[in-house]
mmCIF file of C-alpha atoms in Angstrom:
data_model
loop_
_atom_site.group_PDB
_atom_site.id
_atom_site.type_symbol
_atom_site.label_atom_id
_atom_site.label_comp_id
_atom_site.label_asym_id
_atom_site.label_seq_id
_atom_site.Cartn_x
_atom_site.Cartn_y
_atom_site.Cartn_z
ATOM 1 C CA MET A 1 -15.353 -8.589 11.309
ATOM 2 C CA ARG A 2 -14.377 -11.682 9.361
ATOM 3 C CA GLY A 3 -17.988 -11.747 8.039
ATOM 4 C CA ALA A 4 -17.573 -8.413 7.067
ATOM 5 C CA PHE A 5 -14.563 -8.642 5.035
ATOM 6 C CA ARG A 6 -15.919 -11.977 3.342
ATOM 7 C CA LEU A 7 -18.886 -10.069 2.417
ATOM 8 C CA ARG A 8 -16.843 -7.254 1.280
ATOM 9 C CA GLU A 9 -14.743 -10.086 -0.910
ATOM 10 C CA ALA A 10 -17.775 -11.356 -2.477
ATOM 11 C CA ALA A 11 -19.285 -7.911 -3.374
ATOM 12 C CA ILE A 12 -15.735 -7.144 -4.992
ATOM 13 C CA SER A 13 -15.708 -10.579 -6.975
ATOM 14 C CA ALA A 14 -19.384 -9.737 -8.089
ATOM 15 C CA ALA A 15 -18.700 -6.587 -9.294
ATOM 16 C CA GLY A 16 -15.654 -7.569 -10.969
ATOM 17 C CA GLN A 17 -17.299 -10.302 -13.023
ATOM 18 C CA ARG A 18 -19.973 -7.811 -13.970
ATOM 19 C CA ARG A 19 -17.249 -5.352 -15.120
ATOM 20 C CA ASP A 20 -15.393 -7.824 -16.673
ATOM 21 C CA ALA A 21 -17.998 -9.375 -18.918
ATOM 22 C CA GLU A 22 -17.930 -5.835 -20.638
ATOM 23 C CA PHE A 23 -14.329 -5.706 -20.683
ATOM 24 C CA THR A 24 -11.604 -6.725 -23.370
ATOM 25 C CA ALA A 25 -8.156 -6.137 -22.339
ATOM 26 C CA PRO A 26 -6.255 -4.094 -25.277
ATOM 27 C CA ASP A 27 -3.565 -6.277 -25.305
ATOM 28 C CA GLY A 28 -5.356 -9.184 -25.997
ATOM 29 C CA LEU A 29 -4.306 -11.323 -23.001
ATOM 30 C CA PRO A 30 -6.434 -12.475 -20.334
ATOM 31 C CA MET A 31 -7.342 -10.575 -17.471
ATOM 32 C CA PRO A 32 -7.105 -11.931 -13.386
ATOM 33 C CA PRO A 33 -10.142 -12.261 -11.717
ATOM 34 C CA ALA A 34 -11.126 -9.163 -9.162
ATOM 35 C CA ARG A 35 -10.017 -10.700 -6.156
ATOM 36 C CA LEU A 36 -6.184 -10.784 -7.782
ATOM 37 C CA ARG A 37 -6.774 -7.592 -9.318
ATOM 38 C CA VAL A 38 -7.410 -5.832 -5.942
ATOM 39 C CA ALA A 39 -4.803 -7.353 -4.038
ATOM 40 C CA VAL A 40 -2.445 -5.133 -5.724
ATOM 41 C CA ALA A 41 -4.865 -1.891 -6.420
ATOM 42 C CA PRO A 42 -7.211 0.193 -4.469
ATOM 43 C CA ASN A 43 -9.961 -1.348 -6.521
ATOM 44 C CA ALA A 44 -10.965 -3.910 -9.003
ATOM 45 C CA ASP A 45 -11.296 -1.745 -12.180
ATOM 46 C CA PRO A 46 -9.668 -3.625 -15.311
ATOM 47 C CA ASP A 47 -8.970 -0.060 -16.820
ATOM 48 C CA ASN A 48 -6.879 1.014 -13.738
ATOM 49 C CA TYR A 49 -5.413 -2.510 -13.738
ATOM 50 C CA ILE A 50 -4.212 -2.106 -17.193
ATOM 51 C CA TYR A 51 -3.004 1.572 -16.820
ATOM 52 C CA ALA A 52 -1.220 0.778 -13.606
ATOM 53 C CA GLY A 53 0.718 -1.880 -15.479
ATOM 54 C CA ARG A 54 1.567 0.160 -18.395
ATOM 55 C CA ARG A 55 2.708 3.448 -16.226
ATOM 56 C CA SER A 56 4.892 0.997 -14.385
ATOM 57 C CA ALA A 57 6.572 -0.366 -17.428
ATOM 58 C CA ALA A 58 6.956 2.932 -18.999
ATOM 59 C CA ALA A 59 8.495 4.025 -15.727
ATOM 60 C CA ILE A 60 10.953 1.021 -15.581
ATOM 61 C CA ARG A 61 12.155 1.950 -19.060
ATOM 62 C CA ALA A 62 12.715 5.382 -18.682
ATOM 63 C CA VAL A 63 14.974 4.912 -15.191
ATOM 64 C CA LEU A 64 16.985 2.728 -17.352
ATOM 65 C CA GLU A 65 17.246 4.832 -19.997
ATOM 66 C CA GLY A 66 18.448 7.692 -18.022
ATOM 67 C CA GLY A 67 21.369 5.264 -16.796
ATOM 68 C CA GLY A 68 22.108 4.555 -20.646
ATOM 69 C CA LEU A 69 19.964 0.885 -20.659
ATOM 70 C CA ARG A 70 17.720 -0.583 -22.451
ATOM 71 C CA ILE A 71 15.103 -3.540 -21.334
ATOM 72 C CA GLU A 72 15.868 -5.579 -24.532
ATOM 73 C CA GLU A 73 19.850 -5.634 -23.916
ATOM 74 C CA PHE A 74 19.204 -7.724 -20.824
ATOM 75 C CA GLY A 75 19.278 -11.792 -21.130
ATOM 76 C CA SER A 76 17.148 -12.337 -18.183
ATOM 77 C CA MET A 77 14.785 -10.486 -15.596
ATOM 78 C CA LEU A 78 12.699 -10.641 -12.610
ATOM 79 C CA ASP A 79 9.550 -9.109 -11.520
ATOM 80 C CA PHE A 80 10.113 -9.521 -7.727
ATOM 81 C CA GLY A 81 6.818 -9.224 -6.316
ATOM 82 C CA CYS A 82 4.635 -9.339 -9.392
ATOM 83 C CA GLY A 83 1.465 -10.596 -8.013
ATOM 84 C CA SER A 84 -0.902 -11.018 -11.022
ATOM 85 C CA GLY A 85 1.523 -9.992 -13.888
ATOM 86 C CA ARG A 86 0.153 -6.573 -14.382
ATOM 87 C CA VAL A 87 3.567 -5.532 -15.337
ATOM 88 C CA VAL A 88 5.093 -8.731 -16.750
ATOM 89 C CA ARG A 89 1.865 -8.901 -19.344
ATOM 90 C CA GLU A 90 3.790 -5.776 -20.501
ATOM 91 C CA TRP A 91 6.563 -7.659 -21.517
ATOM 92 C CA ARG A 92 5.364 -9.915 -24.011
ATOM 93 C CA SER A 93 6.817 -8.708 -26.929
ATOM 94 C CA LEU A 94 10.437 -8.715 -25.716
ATOM 95 C CA LYS A 95 12.812 -11.179 -28.024
ATOM 96 C CA GLY A 96 15.558 -12.856 -26.720
ATOM 97 C CA VAL A 97 14.759 -12.158 -22.708
ATOM 98 C CA GLU A 98 14.250 -14.737 -20.170
ATOM 99 C CA ILE A 99 11.268 -13.151 -18.118
ATOM 100 C CA PHE A 100 10.196 -14.498 -14.561
ATOM 101 C CA GLY A 101 8.016 -13.306 -11.908
ATOM 102 C CA SER A 102 7.798 -14.450 -8.300
ATOM 103 C CA ASP A 103 5.090 -13.493 -5.368
ATOM 104 C CA TYR A 104 4.423 -15.170 -2.145
ATOM 105 C CA ASN A 105 0.756 -14.899 -3.131
ATOM 106 C CA ALA A 106 0.606 -18.717 -4.835
ATOM 107 C CA ASP A 107 -2.845 -17.976 -5.962
ATOM 108 C CA ALA A 108 -1.649 -15.118 -8.016
ATOM 109 C CA ILE A 109 1.629 -17.344 -9.125
ATOM 110 C CA SER A 110 -0.764 -20.173 -10.255
ATOM 111 C CA TRP A 111 -2.833 -17.721 -12.605
ATOM 112 C CA CYS A 112 0.043 -16.105 -14.307
ATOM 113 C CA ALA A 113 1.690 -19.604 -14.783
ATOM 114 C CA GLU A 114 -1.528 -20.691 -16.593
ATOM 115 C CA HIS A 115 -2.404 -17.318 -18.708
ATOM 116 C CA LEU A 116 0.937 -15.746 -19.426
ATOM 117 C CA PRO A 117 2.981 -18.472 -20.954
ATOM 118 C CA PHE A 118 5.762 -16.223 -22.535
ATOM 119 C CA ALA A 119 7.050 -15.884 -18.737
ATOM 120 C CA ARG A 120 7.943 -18.186 -16.027
ATOM 121 C CA PHE A 121 6.786 -17.844 -12.221
ATOM 122 C CA GLU A 122 7.736 -18.951 -8.972
ATOM 123 C CA VAL A 123 6.602 -18.613 -5.441
ATOM 124 C CA ASN A 124 8.652 -17.267 -2.716
ATOM 125 C CA GLY A 125 8.276 -16.883 0.813
ATOM 126 C CA LEU A 126 7.368 -13.749 2.888
ATOM 127 C CA GLU A 127 11.165 -14.523 4.196
ATOM 128 C CA PRO A 128 14.196 -15.082 1.923
ATOM 129 C CA PRO A 129 15.224 -17.155 0.056
ATOM 130 C CA THR A 130 13.757 -17.117 -3.327
ATOM 131 C CA PRO A 131 13.817 -20.577 -5.175
ATOM 132 C CA PHE A 132 16.372 -19.111 -7.940
ATOM 133 C CA ASP A 133 19.957 -20.144 -8.453
ATOM 134 C CA SER A 134 22.762 -17.445 -7.244
ATOM 135 C CA GLU A 135 23.720 -14.968 -10.002
ATOM 136 C CA ARG A 136 20.610 -15.848 -12.337
ATOM 137 C CA PHE A 137 19.491 -12.530 -13.493
ATOM 138 C CA GLU A 138 20.936 -9.570 -15.177
ATOM 139 C CA PHE A 139 17.806 -7.245 -14.061
ATOM 140 C CA VAL A 140 15.397 -7.392 -11.081
ATOM 141 C CA TYR A 141 12.825 -4.930 -10.442
ATOM 142 C CA ALA A 142 10.884 -4.827 -7.068
ATOM 143 C CA LEU A 143 7.726 -1.948 -7.538
ATOM 144 C CA SER A 144 6.064 -1.196 -4.433
ATOM 145 C CA VAL A 145 7.537 -4.188 -2.338
ATOM 146 C CA LEU A 146 9.685 -2.859 0.221
ATOM 147 C CA THR A 147 6.804 -0.571 0.733
ATOM 148 C CA HIS A 148 5.238 -3.407 2.998
ATOM 149 C CA LEU A 149 7.887 -5.281 4.507
ATOM 150 C CA PRO A 150 8.835 -4.409 8.169
ATOM 151 C CA GLU A 151 12.058 -3.889 8.885
ATOM 152 C CA ASN A 152 13.617 -7.008 10.055
ATOM 153 C CA LEU A 153 12.584 -8.149 6.320
ATOM 154 C CA GLN A 154 14.099 -5.057 4.578
ATOM 155 C CA ARG A 155 17.826 -6.026 4.668
ATOM 156 C CA PRO A 156 17.632 -9.623 4.135
ATOM 157 C CA TRP A 157 15.347 -9.061 0.918
ATOM 158 C CA LEU A 158 18.185 -6.924 -0.257
ATOM 159 C CA GLU A 159 20.806 -9.372 0.246
ATOM 160 C CA GLU A 160 18.691 -11.928 -1.449
ATOM 161 C CA LEU A 161 18.085 -9.975 -4.446
ATOM 162 C CA HIS A 162 21.979 -9.397 -4.460
ATOM 163 C CA ARG A 163 22.553 -12.944 -4.473
ATOM 164 C CA ILE A 164 20.578 -14.002 -7.425
ATOM 165 C CA LEU A 165 21.950 -11.130 -9.683
ATOM 166 C CA ARG A 166 24.760 -11.719 -11.664
ATOM 167 C CA PRO A 167 28.034 -9.400 -11.090
ATOM 168 C CA GLY A 168 27.247 -6.046 -12.848
ATOM 169 C CA GLY A 169 23.489 -6.654 -12.862
ATOM 170 C CA TYR A 170 21.241 -3.877 -12.115
ATOM 171 C CA LEU A 171 18.445 -3.806 -9.416
ATOM 172 C CA LEU A 172 15.330 -1.451 -9.415
ATOM 173 C CA ILE A 173 13.368 -0.677 -6.227
ATOM 174 C CA THR A 174 10.469 1.794 -5.362
ATOM 175 C CA VAL A 175 9.732 3.383 -2.166
ATOM 176 C CA ALA A 176 7.458 5.715 -0.241
ATOM 177 C CA GLY A 177 9.889 8.559 0.372
ATOM 178 C CA GLU A 178 10.138 12.407 0.905
ATOM 179 C CA SER A 179 6.768 13.046 -1.290
ATOM 180 C CA LEU A 180 4.646 10.926 0.903
ATOM 181 C CA ARG A 181 6.132 12.419 4.323
ATOM 182 C CA HIS A 182 3.085 14.222 4.609
ATOM 183 C CA HIS A 183 1.053 11.231 5.257
ATOM 184 C CA LEU A 184 3.107 10.743 8.541
ATOM 185 C CA ALA A 185 2.167 12.097 12.017
ATOM 186 C CA ALA A 186 4.445 14.675 13.808
ATOM 187 C CA GLY A 187 6.478 12.201 15.652
ATOM 188 C CA ASP A 188 6.805 10.136 12.763
ATOM 189 C CA ALA A 189 7.444 12.628 10.557
ATOM 190 C CA GLU A 190 10.409 13.688 13.048
ATOM 191 C CA ARG A 191 12.105 10.242 12.987
ATOM 192 C CA PHE A 192 11.723 10.098 9.246
ATOM 193 C CA ASP A 193 13.934 13.213 8.995
ATOM 194 C CA ARG A 194 16.314 11.591 11.224
ATOM 195 C CA GLY A 195 16.621 8.716 8.656
ATOM 196 C CA GLU A 196 14.646 6.546 10.523
ATOM 197 C CA LEU A 197 12.449 3.651 8.609
ATOM 198 C CA ILE A 198 8.846 4.299 9.360
ATOM 199 C CA VAL A 199 6.568 1.067 9.914
ATOM 200 C CA HIS A 200 2.769 0.949 10.243
ATOM 201 C CA PHE A 201 1.158 -2.249 11.029
ATOM 202 C CA PRO A 202 4.422 -4.392 10.711
ATOM 203 C CA ARG A 203 2.116 -7.494 11.794
ATOM 204 C CA SER A 204 0.692 -7.274 8.284
ATOM 205 C CA ALA A 205 3.792 -7.667 6.479
ATOM 206 C CA GLY A 206 3.714 -8.276 2.830
ATOM 207 C CA MET A 207 -0.004 -6.805 2.658
ATOM 208 C CA ASN A 208 -0.874 -3.084 1.459
ATOM 209 C CA MET A 209 -1.837 -2.448 5.425
ATOM 210 C CA CYS A 210 1.772 -2.742 6.200
ATOM 211 C CA ALA A 211 2.540 0.609 4.685
ATOM 212 C CA VAL A 212 6.731 1.557 4.966
ATOM 213 C CA TYR A 213 8.106 4.906 4.405
ATOM 214 C CA HIS A 214 12.039 5.392 3.256
ATOM 215 C CA PRO A 215 13.923 8.392 4.189
ATOM 216 C CA ARG A 216 16.867 8.751 1.336
ATOM 217 C CA ALA A 217 19.445 8.260 4.156
ATOM 218 C CA TYR A 218 17.923 4.854 4.788
ATOM 219 C CA VAL A 219 17.874 3.393 1.367
ATOM 220 C CA ASP A 220 21.605 4.618 0.972
ATOM 221 C CA ALA A 221 22.826 2.960 3.665
ATOM 222 C CA MET A 222 20.759 -0.032 2.824
ATOM 223 C CA LEU A 223 22.115 0.062 -0.518
ATOM 224 C CA GLY A 224 25.753 0.973 0.355
ATOM 225 C CA GLY A 225 28.434 -1.747 -0.092
ATOM 226 C CA SER A 226 26.603 -4.319 -1.859
ATOM 227 C CA PHE A 227 25.271 -2.118 -4.543
ATOM 228 C CA GLU A 228 26.433 0.922 -6.363
ATOM 229 C CA LEU A 229 23.636 3.501 -6.768
ATOM 230 C CA ILE A 230 23.003 4.790 -10.314
ATOM 231 C CA HIS A 231 20.434 7.163 -9.864
ATOM 232 C CA ALA A 232 17.434 7.955 -7.817
ATOM 233 C CA ILE A 233 14.432 9.494 -9.394
ATOM 234 C CA PRO A 234 11.761 11.287 -7.063
ATOM 235 C CA ALA A 235 8.061 9.816 -7.152
ATOM 236 C CA GLY A 236 6.133 11.285 -10.258
ATOM 237 C CA ASN A 237 9.526 12.111 -12.456
ATOM 238 C CA ALA A 238 9.374 8.734 -14.236
ATOM 239 C CA ALA A 239 6.217 8.431 -16.397
ATOM 240 C CA GLY A 240 4.169 9.637 -13.618
ATOM 241 C CA TYR A 241 5.313 6.750 -11.127
ATOM 242 C CA PRO A 242 4.109 7.506 -7.586
ATOM 243 C CA GLN A 243 7.133 6.317 -5.792
ATOM 244 C CA ASP A 244 10.710 7.193 -5.216
ATOM 245 C CA MET A 245 12.592 5.234 -7.882
ATOM 246 C CA TYR A 246 15.968 3.897 -7.229
ATOM 247 C CA LEU A 247 18.573 2.138 -10.002
ATOM 248 C CA ALA A 248 21.606 0.098 -8.394
ATOM 249 C CA ARG A 249 24.033 -2.292 -9.971
ATOM 250 C CA VAL A 250 25.750 -5.036 -8.211
ATOM 251 C CA ALA A 251 28.895 -3.630 -7.143
#
């Protein structure tokens, strides 16, 4: 099995290198290698990589604007789970905003630090804490991060993000919710309807194989107390982003 995985990884890398030789990113920034692109996407296609980053950035803007906010008004922000920076690269033109990214993939962070110099990057562990000081950021977003963490890491990471946000700061998270319920088997669907978190392959925490489904009641309970929910946007309603999006403020 391990040999088959290495062959697949080599094939992805070779195909990606051929495609990269013909591709110029529209933003003029370097493209991460195929092995880093495929870590955050179904494939290593560079066009899809750019499109997904732009859609995500547009969704973030749409959700903030729905809460009467503009991303340009934040003095500091963190992309938690930034991977190889496909969303961070969309913020290059922001003026007066300190931009940070963090991820537990040290290879991706090393690439970002070298090729996206307008932002700062740090490695975090699979478990809290992050290397950031308390009350460091005005805005933190975590796109499709909680969707790959088992239940024992859900609340600890929400508590850590609360720690590094300033009083009155904002948190945006995305989850696989009601719109993806049809992916669940009957038993899991019943548990989901009762408000239980559904976790597939918890031993693959932090990887795409670990698929997590969040009922609305679970998210409300997880945010309650520490955060004030501003609004919840169903999947597809913010620039076509395919997961439910929640914007909350530090209580």
